[in-house]
PDB file of C-alpha atoms in Angstrom:
ATOM      1  CA  MET R  40     112.322  89.442  78.197  1.00  0.00           C
ATOM      2  CA  LYS R  41     115.727  90.675  79.217  1.00  0.00           C
ATOM      3  CA  LYS R  42     115.771  93.936  81.125  1.00  0.00           C
ATOM      4  CA  GLU R  43     117.298  96.747  79.116  1.00  0.00           C
ATOM      5  CA  GLN R  44     117.753  98.976  82.143  1.00  0.00           C
ATOM      6  CA  ASP R  45     117.656  98.687  85.874  1.00  0.00           C
ATOM      7  CA  SER R  46     114.602  99.751  87.790  1.00  0.00           C
ATOM      8  CA  ASN R  47     114.909 103.398  88.835  1.00  0.00           C
ATOM      9  CA  VAL R  48     111.626 103.675  90.733  1.00  0.00           C
ATOM     10  CA  THR R  49     112.376 103.941  94.450  1.00  0.00           C
ATOM     11  CA  GLU R  50     108.823 104.559  95.649  1.00  0.00           C
ATOM     12  CA  PHE R  51     105.204 104.314  94.582  1.00  0.00           C
ATOM     13  CA  VAL R  52     102.532 106.977  94.997  1.00  0.00           C
ATOM     14  CA  LEU R  53      99.258 105.682  96.436  1.00  0.00           C
ATOM     15  CA  LEU R  54      96.175 107.494  95.164  1.00  0.00           C
ATOM     16  CA  GLY R  55      94.154 106.164  98.103  1.00  0.00           C
ATOM     17  CA  LEU R  56      90.397 106.115  98.501  1.00  0.00           C
ATOM     18  CA  SER R  57      89.819 109.850  98.013  1.00  0.00           C
ATOM     19  CA  SER R  58      91.597 113.099  97.186  1.00  0.00           C
ATOM     20  CA  SER R  59      89.181 115.266  99.170  1.00  0.00           C
ATOM     21  CA  TRP R  60      90.707 116.452 102.464  1.00  0.00           C
ATOM     22  CA  GLU R  61      87.316 116.628 104.214  1.00  0.00           C
ATOM     23  CA  LEU R  62      86.374 113.132 103.093  1.00  0.00           C
ATOM     24  CA  GLN R  63      89.783 111.809 104.149  1.00  0.00           C
ATOM     25  CA  LEU R  64      89.221 113.093 107.694  1.00  0.00           C
ATOM     26  CA  PHE R  65      85.877 111.330 107.812  1.00  0.00           C
ATOM     27  CA  LEU R  66      87.405 108.135 106.433  1.00  0.00           C
ATOM     28  CA  PHE R  67      90.202 108.356 109.000  1.00  0.00           C
ATOM     29  CA  LEU R  68      87.712 108.360 111.887  1.00  0.00           C
ATOM     30  CA  LEU R  69      85.625 105.617 110.273  1.00  0.00           C
ATOM     31  CA  PHE R  70      88.517 103.251 109.592  1.00  0.00           C
ATOM     32  CA  LEU R  71      90.115 104.036 112.943  1.00  0.00           C
ATOM     33  CA  PHE R  72      86.921 102.717 114.530  1.00  0.00           C
ATOM     34  CA  PHE R  73      87.048  99.682 112.230  1.00  0.00           C
ATOM     35  CA  TYR R  74      90.698  99.014 113.133  1.00  0.00           C
ATOM     36  CA  ILE R  75      90.040  99.238 116.879  1.00  0.00           C
ATOM     37  CA  ALA R  76      87.115  96.826 116.430  1.00  0.00           C
ATOM     38  CA  ILE R  77      89.338  94.429 114.448  1.00  0.00           C
ATOM     39  CA  VAL R  78      92.105  94.423 117.056  1.00  0.00           C
ATOM     40  CA  LEU R  79      89.843  94.129 120.103  1.00  0.00           C
ATOM     41  CA  GLY R  80      87.450  91.595 118.558  1.00  0.00           C
ATOM     42  CA  ASN R  81      90.049  89.199 117.195  1.00  0.00           C
ATOM     43  CA  LEU R  82      92.315  89.579 120.213  1.00  0.00           C
ATOM     44  CA  LEU R  83      89.363  88.710 122.450  1.00  0.00           C
ATOM     45  CA  ILE R  84      88.755  85.489 120.530  1.00  0.00           C
ATOM     46  CA  VAL R  85      92.438  84.508 120.648  1.00  0.00           C
ATOM     47  CA  VAL R  86      92.625  85.151 124.400  1.00  0.00           C
ATOM     48  CA  THR R  87      89.321  83.360 125.038  1.00  0.00           C
ATOM     49  CA  VAL R  88      90.375  80.222 123.166  1.00  0.00           C
ATOM     50  CA  GLN R  89      93.809  80.166 124.817  1.00  0.00           C
ATOM     51  CA  ALA R  90      92.360  80.721 128.305  1.00  0.00           C
ATOM     52  CA  HIS R  91      89.919  77.807 128.209  1.00  0.00           C
ATOM     53  CA  ALA R  92      91.314  74.316 127.819  1.00  0.00           C
ATOM     54  CA  HIS R  93      88.016  72.830 126.610  1.00  0.00           C
ATOM     55  CA  LEU R  94      87.921  75.317 123.711  1.00  0.00           C
ATOM     56  CA  LEU R  95      91.576  74.822 122.857  1.00  0.00           C
ATOM     57  CA  GLN R  96      91.034  71.057 122.729  1.00  0.00           C
ATOM     58  CA  SER R  97      88.074  71.445 120.364  1.00  0.00           C
ATOM     59  CA  PRO R  98      89.251  71.421 116.724  1.00  0.00           C
ATOM     60  CA  MET R  99      86.668  74.013 115.639  1.00  0.00           C
ATOM     61  CA  TYR R 100      87.721  76.562 118.277  1.00  0.00           C
ATOM     62  CA  TYR R 101      91.389  75.689 117.842  1.00  0.00           C
ATOM     63  CA  PHE R 102      91.107  76.646 114.169  1.00  0.00           C
ATOM     64  CA  LEU R 103      88.998  79.684 115.054  1.00  0.00           C
ATOM     65  CA  GLY R 104      91.761  80.966 117.317  1.00  0.00           C
ATOM     66  CA  HIS R 105      94.248  80.731 114.459  1.00  0.00           C
ATOM     67  CA  LEU R 106      91.785  82.407 112.086  1.00  0.00           C
ATOM     68  CA  SER R 107      91.400  85.359 114.455  1.00  0.00           C
ATOM     69  CA  PHE R 108      95.173  85.617 114.823  1.00  0.00           C
ATOM     70  CA  ILE R 109      95.541  85.743 111.023  1.00  0.00           C
ATOM     71  CA  ASP R 110      92.834  88.405 110.743  1.00  0.00           C
ATOM     72  CA  LEU R 111      94.543  90.433 113.454  1.00  0.00           C
ATOM     73  CA  CYS R 112      97.864  90.308 111.592  1.00  0.00           C
ATOM     74  CA  LEU R 113      96.260  90.834 108.175  1.00  0.00           C
ATOM     75  CA  SER R 114      94.644  94.085 109.271  1.00  0.00           C
ATOM     76  CA  CYS R 115      98.043  95.374 110.431  1.00  0.00           C
ATOM     77  CA  VAL R 116      99.472  94.991 106.917  1.00  0.00           C
ATOM     78  CA  THR R 117      97.340  97.671 105.254  1.00  0.00           C
ATOM     79  CA  VAL R 118      95.156  99.574 107.747  1.00  0.00           C
ATOM     80  CA  PRO R 119      97.827 101.456 109.799  1.00  0.00           C
ATOM     81  CA  LYS R 120      99.451 102.722 106.586  1.00  0.00           C
ATOM     82  CA  MET R 121      96.042 103.741 105.217  1.00  0.00           C
ATOM     83  CA  LEU R 122      95.198 105.621 108.440  1.00  0.00           C
ATOM     84  CA  GLY R 123      98.473 107.521 108.281  1.00  0.00           C
ATOM     85  CA  ASP R 124      97.900 108.427 104.631  1.00  0.00           C
ATOM     86  CA  PHE R 125      94.474 109.879 105.436  1.00  0.00           C
ATOM     87  CA  LEU R 126      96.216 112.584 107.494  1.00  0.00           C
ATOM     88  CA  GLN R 127      98.629 113.726 104.790  1.00  0.00           C
ATOM     89  CA  GLN R 128      98.316 114.915 101.220  1.00  0.00           C
ATOM     90  CA  GLY R 129     101.289 113.045  99.793  1.00  0.00           C
ATOM     91  CA  LYS R 130     100.821 109.284  99.989  1.00  0.00           C
ATOM     92  CA  SER R 131     103.816 107.182  99.057  1.00  0.00           C
ATOM     93  CA  ILE R 132     105.434 103.872  99.887  1.00  0.00           C
ATOM     94  CA  SER R 133     108.995 102.761  99.238  1.00  0.00           C
ATOM     95  CA  PHE R 134     109.737  99.966  96.783  1.00  0.00           C
ATOM     96  CA  SER R 135     110.885  97.683  99.603  1.00  0.00           C
ATOM     97  CA  GLY R 136     107.841  98.617 101.669  1.00  0.00           C
ATOM     98  CA  CYS R 137     105.642  97.762  98.713  1.00  0.00           C
ATOM     99  CA  LEU R 138     107.253  94.336  98.389  1.00  0.00           C
ATOM    100  CA  ALA R 139     106.792  93.793 102.127  1.00  0.00           C
ATOM    101  CA  GLN R 140     103.090  94.602 101.852  1.00  0.00           C
ATOM    102  CA  ILE R 141     102.686  92.200  98.950  1.00  0.00           C
ATOM    103  CA  TYR R 142     104.521  89.456 100.826  1.00  0.00           C
ATOM    104  CA  PHE R 143     102.582  89.697 104.087  1.00  0.00           C
ATOM    105  CA  LEU R 144      99.247  90.330 102.371  1.00  0.00           C
ATOM    106  CA  HIS R 145      99.528  87.160 100.299  1.00  0.00           C
ATOM    107  CA  PHE R 146     101.187  85.156 103.074  1.00  0.00           C
ATOM    108  CA  LEU R 147      98.354  85.852 105.525  1.00  0.00           C
ATOM    109  CA  GLY R 148      95.624  85.877 102.883  1.00  0.00           C
ATOM    110  CA  ALA R 149      96.575  82.506 101.410  1.00  0.00           C
ATOM    111  CA  SER R 150      97.046  81.017 104.892  1.00  0.00           C
ATOM    112  CA  GLU R 151      93.523  82.164 105.752  1.00  0.00           C
ATOM    113  CA  MET R 152      92.114  80.590 102.595  1.00  0.00           C
ATOM    114  CA  PHE R 153      93.768  77.270 103.384  1.00  0.00           C
ATOM    115  CA  LEU R 154      92.603  77.496 107.005  1.00  0.00           C
ATOM    116  CA  LEU R 155      88.986  78.138 105.968  1.00  0.00           C
ATOM    117  CA  THR R 156      89.215  75.050 103.747  1.00  0.00           C
ATOM    118  CA  VAL R 157      90.492  73.055 106.733  1.00  0.00           C
ATOM    119  CA  MET R 158      87.639  74.393 108.870  1.00  0.00           C
ATOM    120  CA  ALA R 159      85.160  73.223 106.221  1.00  0.00           C
ATOM    121  CA  TYR R 160      86.740  69.758 106.360  1.00  0.00           C
ATOM    122  CA  ASP R 161      86.457  69.837 110.151  1.00  0.00           C
ATOM    123  CA  ARG R 162      82.717  70.587 109.930  1.00  0.00           C
ATOM    124  CA  TYR R 163      82.320  67.889 107.280  1.00  0.00           C
ATOM    125  CA  VAL R 164      83.857  65.233 109.532  1.00  0.00           C
ATOM    126  CA  ALA R 165      81.904  66.456 112.583  1.00  0.00           C
ATOM    127  CA  ILE R 166      78.549  66.270 110.819  1.00  0.00           C
ATOM    128  CA  CYS R 167      78.961  63.436 108.323  1.00  0.00           C
ATOM    129  CA  ASN R 168      81.073  61.148 110.513  1.00  0.00           C
ATOM    130  CA  PRO R 169      80.373  62.209 114.119  1.00  0.00           C
ATOM    131  CA  LEU R 170      81.291  58.880 115.759  1.00  0.00           C
ATOM    132  CA  ARG R 171      84.867  59.080 114.481  1.00  0.00           C
ATOM    133  CA  TYR R 172      85.194  62.868 114.725  1.00  0.00           C
ATOM    134  CA  LEU R 173      87.536  63.051 117.723  1.00  0.00           C
ATOM    135  CA  THR R 174      89.573  60.147 116.382  1.00  0.00           C
ATOM    136  CA  VAL R 175      90.010  61.705 112.948  1.00  0.00           C
ATOM    137  CA  MET R 176      90.472  65.322 114.089  1.00  0.00           C
ATOM    138  CA  ASN R 177      93.000  64.513 116.794  1.00  0.00           C
ATOM    139  CA  PRO R 178      95.345  67.209 118.189  1.00  0.00           C
ATOM    140  CA  GLN R 179      98.303  65.988 116.120  1.00  0.00           C
ATOM    141  CA  LEU R 180      96.359  66.218 112.856  1.00  0.00           C
ATOM    142  CA  CYS R 181      95.021  69.671 113.773  1.00  0.00           C
ATOM    143  CA  LEU R 182      98.545  70.905 114.424  1.00  0.00           C
ATOM    144  CA  TRP R 183      99.828  69.526 111.129  1.00  0.00           C
ATOM    145  CA  LEU R 184      96.894  71.021 109.230  1.00  0.00           C
ATOM    146  CA  VAL R 185      97.585  74.462 110.702  1.00  0.00           C
ATOM    147  CA  LEU R 186     101.292  74.168 109.896  1.00  0.00           C
ATOM    148  CA  ALA R 187     100.388  73.141 106.338  1.00  0.00           C
ATOM    149  CA  CYS R 188      98.217  76.267 106.025  1.00  0.00           C
ATOM    150  CA  TRP R 189     101.084  78.520 107.128  1.00  0.00           C
ATOM    151  CA  CYS R 190     103.553  76.750 104.830  1.00  0.00           C
ATOM    152  CA  GLY R 191     101.148  77.007 101.893  1.00  0.00           C
ATOM    153  CA  GLY R 192     100.737  80.727 102.516  1.00  0.00           C
ATOM    154  CA  PHE R 193     104.523  81.176 102.707  1.00  0.00           C
ATOM    155  CA  ILE R 194     105.121  79.396  99.387  1.00  0.00           C
ATOM    156  CA  HIS R 195     102.345  81.352  97.689  1.00  0.00           C
ATOM    157  CA  SER R 196     103.614  84.733  98.915  1.00  0.00           C
ATOM    158  CA  ILE R 197     107.208  83.997  97.928  1.00  0.00           C
ATOM    159  CA  MET R 198     106.026  83.232  94.399  1.00  0.00           C
ATOM    160  CA  GLN R 199     104.191  86.582  94.246  1.00  0.00           C
ATOM    161  CA  VAL R 200     107.244  88.524  95.389  1.00  0.00           C
ATOM    162  CA  ILE R 201     109.500  86.714  92.891  1.00  0.00           C
ATOM    163  CA  LEU R 202     107.137  87.638  90.050  1.00  0.00           C
ATOM    164  CA  VAL R 203     107.218  91.326  91.029  1.00  0.00           C
ATOM    165  CA  ILE R 204     110.851  91.807  92.075  1.00  0.00           C
ATOM    166  CA  GLN R 205     112.209  90.746  88.669  1.00  0.00           C
ATOM    167  CA  LEU R 206     110.246  93.448  86.819  1.00  0.00           C
ATOM    168  CA  PRO R 207     111.842  96.762  85.727  1.00  0.00           C
ATOM    169  CA  PHE R 208     110.055  99.950  86.843  1.00  0.00           C
ATOM    170  CA  CYS R 209     111.214 103.065  85.031  1.00  0.00           C
ATOM    171  CA  GLY R 210     108.108 105.073  84.275  1.00  0.00           C
ATOM    172  CA  PRO R 211     104.828 105.942  86.055  1.00  0.00           C
ATOM    173  CA  ASN R 212     104.726 105.094  89.745  1.00  0.00           C
ATOM    174  CA  GLU R 213     101.117 105.846  90.730  1.00  0.00           C
ATOM    175  CA  LEU R 214      99.043 103.007  92.209  1.00  0.00           C
ATOM    176  CA  ASP R 215      95.290 103.548  92.118  1.00  0.00           C
ATOM    177  CA  ASN R 216      94.724 101.906  95.497  1.00  0.00           C
ATOM    178  CA  PHE R 217      95.372 102.399  99.204  1.00  0.00           C
ATOM    179  CA  TYR R 218      98.000  99.648  99.402  1.00  0.00           C
ATOM    180  CA  CYS R 219     100.408  97.721  97.175  1.00  0.00           C
ATOM    181  CA  ASP R 220      99.141  94.619  95.438  1.00  0.00           C
ATOM    182  CA  VAL R 221     100.395  92.552  92.541  1.00  0.00           C
ATOM    183  CA  PRO R 222      97.831  93.520  89.836  1.00  0.00           C
ATOM    184  CA  GLN R 223      98.413  97.273  90.193  1.00  0.00           C
ATOM    185  CA  VAL R 224     102.204  97.017  90.558  1.00  0.00           C
ATOM    186  CA  ILE R 225     102.654  94.759  87.532  1.00  0.00           C
ATOM    187  CA  LYS R 226     100.811  97.250  85.340  1.00  0.00           C
ATOM    188  CA  LEU R 227     103.521  99.854  86.064  1.00  0.00           C
ATOM    189  CA  ALA R 228     106.385  97.702  84.766  1.00  0.00           C
ATOM    190  CA  CYS R 229     108.107  99.007  81.620  1.00  0.00           C
ATOM    191  CA  MET R 230     107.952  95.687  79.763  1.00  0.00           C
ATOM    192  CA  ASP R 231     105.380  93.330  78.325  1.00  0.00           C
ATOM    193  CA  THR R 232     103.790  91.713  81.395  1.00  0.00           C
ATOM    194  CA  TYR R 233     101.395  89.315  79.655  1.00  0.00           C
ATOM    195  CA  VAL R 234     103.230  86.184  80.810  1.00  0.00           C
ATOM    196  CA  VAL R 235     103.538  87.521  84.368  1.00  0.00           C
ATOM    197  CA  GLU R 236      99.822  88.332  84.442  1.00  0.00           C
ATOM    198  CA  VAL R 237      98.973  84.816  83.315  1.00  0.00           C
ATOM    199  CA  LEU R 238     101.211  83.384  86.036  1.00  0.00           C
ATOM    200  CA  VAL R 239      99.552  85.537  88.700  1.00  0.00           C
ATOM    201  CA  ILE R 240      96.077  84.531  87.483  1.00  0.00           C
ATOM    202  CA  ALA R 241      97.148  80.880  87.507  1.00  0.00           C
ATOM    203  CA  ASN R 242      98.534  81.334  91.025  1.00  0.00           C
ATOM    204  CA  SER R 243      96.325  83.712  93.002  1.00  0.00           C
ATOM    205  CA  GLY R 244      93.222  83.440  90.833  1.00  0.00           C
ATOM    206  CA  LEU R 245      93.065  79.670  90.636  1.00  0.00           C
ATOM    207  CA  LEU R 246      94.015  79.341  94.309  1.00  0.00           C
ATOM    208  CA  SER R 247      91.028  81.489  95.275  1.00  0.00           C
ATOM    209  CA  LEU R 248      88.678  79.714  92.868  1.00  0.00           C
ATOM    210  CA  VAL R 249      89.709  76.152  93.763  1.00  0.00           C
ATOM    211  CA  CYS R 250      89.510  76.782  97.519  1.00  0.00           C
ATOM    212  CA  PHE R 251      86.123  78.484  97.044  1.00  0.00           C
ATOM    213  CA  LEU R 252      84.722  75.566  95.023  1.00  0.00           C
ATOM    214  CA  VAL R 253      86.042  73.018  97.528  1.00  0.00           C
ATOM    215  CA  LEU R 254      84.396  74.967 100.346  1.00  0.00           C
ATOM    216  CA  LEU R 255      81.069  75.199  98.520  1.00  0.00           C
ATOM    217  CA  PHE R 256      81.181  71.474  97.728  1.00  0.00           C
ATOM    218  CA  SER R 257      81.947  70.614 101.364  1.00  0.00           C
ATOM    219  CA  TYR R 258      79.097  72.699 102.727  1.00  0.00           C
ATOM    220  CA  ALA R 259      76.727  71.354 100.053  1.00  0.00           C
ATOM    221  CA  ILE R 260      77.446  67.819 101.301  1.00  0.00           C
ATOM    222  CA  ILE R 261      76.911  68.978 104.880  1.00  0.00           C
ATOM    223  CA  LEU R 262      73.551  70.557 104.061  1.00  0.00           C
ATOM    224  CA  ILE R 263      72.437  67.457 102.147  1.00  0.00           C
ATOM    225  CA  THR R 264      73.430  65.290 105.105  1.00  0.00           C
ATOM    226  CA  LEU R 265      71.472  67.493 107.502  1.00  0.00           C
ATOM    227  CA  ARG R 266      68.449  67.394 105.230  1.00  0.00           C
ATOM    228  CA  THR R 267      68.394  63.605 104.890  1.00  0.00           C
ATOM    229  CA  HIS R 268      69.364  62.746 108.479  1.00  0.00           C
ATOM    230  CA  PHE R 269      67.590  64.656 111.210  1.00  0.00           C
ATOM    231  CA  CYS R 270      69.859  64.990 114.211  1.00  0.00           C
ATOM    232  CA  GLN R 271      69.754  66.630 117.607  1.00  0.00           C
ATOM    233  CA  GLY R 272      71.151  70.153 117.603  1.00  0.00           C
ATOM    234  CA  GLN R 273      70.479  70.582 113.890  1.00  0.00           C
ATOM    235  CA  ASN R 274      69.719  74.284 114.275  1.00  0.00           C
ATOM    236  CA  LYS R 275      73.068  74.872 115.985  1.00  0.00           C
ATOM    237  CA  VAL R 276      74.887  73.065 113.165  1.00  0.00           C
ATOM    238  CA  LEU R 277      73.039  75.076 110.539  1.00  0.00           C
ATOM    239  CA  SER R 278      73.913  78.282 112.382  1.00  0.00           C
ATOM    240  CA  THR R 279      77.602  77.321 112.433  1.00  0.00           C
ATOM    241  CA  CYS R 280      77.601  76.460 108.728  1.00  0.00           C
ATOM    242  CA  ALA R 281      75.803  79.694 107.875  1.00  0.00           C
ATOM    243  CA  SER R 282      78.465  81.648 109.778  1.00  0.00           C
ATOM    244  CA  HIS R 283      81.261  79.863 107.941  1.00  0.00           C
ATOM    245  CA  LEU R 284      79.610  80.418 104.541  1.00  0.00           C
ATOM    246  CA  THR R 285      79.208  84.112 105.266  1.00  0.00           C
ATOM    247  CA  VAL R 286      82.917  84.472 106.025  1.00  0.00           C
ATOM    248  CA  VAL R 287      83.830  82.389 102.972  1.00  0.00           C
ATOM    249  CA  SER R 288      81.730  84.568 100.665  1.00  0.00           C
ATOM    250  CA  LEU R 289      83.117  87.835 102.051  1.00  0.00           C
ATOM    251  CA  ILE R 290      86.688  86.651 101.453  1.00  0.00           C
ATOM    252  CA  PHE R 291      86.590  84.556  98.299  1.00  0.00           C
ATOM    253  CA  VAL R 292      84.161  86.480  96.087  1.00  0.00           C
ATOM    254  CA  PRO R 293      86.302  89.677  96.121  1.00  0.00           C
ATOM    255  CA  CYS R 294      89.516  87.658  95.640  1.00  0.00           C
ATOM    256  CA  VAL R 295      88.096  85.744  92.667  1.00  0.00           C
ATOM    257  CA  PHE R 296      86.861  89.013  91.151  1.00  0.00           C
ATOM    258  CA  ILE R 297      90.240  90.751  91.480  1.00  0.00           C
ATOM    259  CA  TYR R 298      92.699  87.956  90.697  1.00  0.00           C
ATOM    260  CA  LEU R 299      90.848  85.712  88.244  1.00  0.00           C
ATOM    261  CA  ARG R 300      90.614  88.206  85.371  1.00  0.00           C
ATOM    262  CA  PRO R 301      92.950  90.209  83.136  1.00  0.00           C
ATOM    263  CA  PHE R 302      94.647  93.055  84.982  1.00  0.00           C
ATOM    264  CA  CYS R 303      92.433  95.958  84.040  1.00  0.00           C
ATOM    265  CA  SER R 304      91.179  98.535  86.516  1.00  0.00           C
ATOM    266  CA  PHE R 305      87.551  98.885  87.571  1.00  0.00           C
ATOM    267  CA  SER R 306      86.081 101.543  89.817  1.00  0.00           C
ATOM    268  CA  VAL R 307      84.866  98.898  92.277  1.00  0.00           C
ATOM    269  CA  ASP R 308      88.299  97.298  92.774  1.00  0.00           C
ATOM    270  CA  LYS R 309      89.033  99.407  95.859  1.00  0.00           C
ATOM    271  CA  ILE R 310      85.674  98.446  97.393  1.00  0.00           C
ATOM    272  CA  PHE R 311      86.348  94.753  96.845  1.00  0.00           C
ATOM    273  CA  SER R 312      89.832  95.201  98.319  1.00  0.00           C
ATOM    274  CA  LEU R 313      88.311  96.706 101.458  1.00  0.00           C
ATOM    275  CA  PHE R 314      86.247  93.567 101.997  1.00  0.00           C
ATOM    276  CA  TYR R 315      89.134  91.154 102.529  1.00  0.00           C
ATOM    277  CA  THR R 316      91.535  93.647 104.140  1.00  0.00           C
ATOM    278  CA  VAL R 317      89.194  95.501 106.537  1.00  0.00           C
ATOM    279  CA  ILE R 318      85.543  94.435 106.505  1.00  0.00           C
ATOM    280  CA  THR R 319      85.995  90.665 106.858  1.00  0.00           C
ATOM    281  CA  PRO R 320      88.567  90.823 109.707  1.00  0.00           C
ATOM    282  CA  MET R 321      86.179  93.162 111.533  1.00  0.00           C
ATOM    283  CA  LEU R 322      83.051  91.029 110.992  1.00  0.00           C
ATOM    284  CA  ASN R 323      84.618  87.628 111.702  1.00  0.00           C
ATOM    285  CA  PRO R 324      84.479  87.985 115.523  1.00  0.00           C
ATOM    286  CA  LEU R 325      80.815  89.000 115.328  1.00  0.00           C
ATOM    287  CA  ILE R 326      79.900  86.276 112.840  1.00  0.00           C
ATOM    288  CA  TYR R 327      81.564  83.504 114.839  1.00  0.00           C
ATOM    289  CA  THR R 328      80.471  84.594 118.312  1.00  0.00           C
ATOM    290  CA  LEU R 329      77.112  86.352 117.932  1.00  0.00           C
ATOM    291  CA  ARG R 330      75.093  83.112 118.046  1.00  0.00           C
ATOM    292  CA  ASN R 331      77.761  80.873 119.579  1.00  0.00           C
ATOM    293  CA  THR R 332      76.760  80.040 123.148  1.00  0.00           C
ATOM    294  CA  ASP R 333      80.080  78.365 124.006  1.00  0.00           C
ATOM    295  CA  MET R 334      82.139  81.395 122.975  1.00  0.00           C
ATOM    296  CA  LYS R 335      79.856  83.889 124.729  1.00  0.00           C
ATOM    297  CA  THR R 336      79.940  81.838 127.937  1.00  0.00           C
ATOM    298  CA  ALA R 337      83.731  81.547 127.786  1.00  0.00           C
ATOM    299  CA  MET R 338      84.087  85.291 127.214  1.00  0.00           C
ATOM    300  CA  LYS R 339      81.945  86.043 130.271  1.00  0.00           C
ATOM    301  CA  LYS R 340      84.197  83.821 132.378  1.00  0.00           C
ATOM    302  CA  LEU R 341      87.185  85.997 131.413  1.00  0.00           C
ATOM    303  CA  ARG R 342      85.734  88.691 133.683  1.00  0.00           C
ATOM    304  CA  ILE R 343      86.160  86.460 136.728  1.00  0.00           C
ATOM    305  CA  LYS R 344      89.476  86.157 138.541  1.00  0.00           C
ATOM    306  CA  PRO R 345      90.828  82.726 139.449  1.00  0.00           C
ATOM    307  CA  CYS R 346      89.857  83.377 143.058  1.00  0.00           C
ATOM    308  CA  GLY R 347      86.267  83.855 141.984  1.00  0.00           C
ATOM    309  CA  ILE R 348      86.012  87.618 142.548  1.00  0.00           C
ATOM    310  CA  PRO R 349      84.230  89.355 139.657  1.00  0.00           C
ATOM    311  CA  LEU R 350      86.274  91.958 137.834  1.00  0.00           C
ATOM    312  CA  PRO R 351      84.812  95.451 137.521  1.00  0.00           C
ATOM    313  CA  CYS R 352      83.080  96.234 134.244  1.00  0.00           C
TER     314      CYS R 352
END
């Protein structure tokens, strides 16, 4: 459809999580704690992996370091803005700021989805073909896989921005969320958006669903292999797979729910959005390190100086 008039909306109003001032103060303190936990937890994993050569040379921890870096960046896309909005009555974001949020949210989110798929492949090779694991998952392949994840996220996010930037906005400008995302923004366009909605579902929705199904299939093969072939350290492998599946579920289930359906609003949409923008980045460090002896040992060594003198607690 040809635009009959230029977009005259220069900003969007964010309705946020609550309109109650008292509740907003409580939410500010709560999510401030969450944000500090996200930054410190993921930064600790990145530093730990980078500081220990044996972890950096291990494909699983190499990918984990990149995952924590993505989670650290992803939280910075929405949480700081949300914290600032909790302390003021009027919540708004400029049109360009909205596009920037959409771009970085989908860039980092899609990169994380691709990276989780790569991590599932890494576990598949390690468990189902252990004798050739280090040969297959060599440093060059790991680097190329990570670069492919970033490139895939970039292409996906550019497509989302192109779909939104061509739309005319000349009417309502209220977004019933705490950040800008494609489903809510498209609904405000003053034109028939059916084709755009279908394209977004085919892009974001199918991307989430296909990656989720591939991950479930990979871990199903891993569990079948563990069941039919008893191996030493089976409990450790099961623990690792359980951690990965927990992260996968927390990310993909909300994304499939939001993007793989017609763009209509539900009261639980904001809750599902919180899972992949706040909750998952906060829980990932705990999920991946709580029962991981290698990571806990490496983190303890960070408290020791090169000269061997323990650092103060």
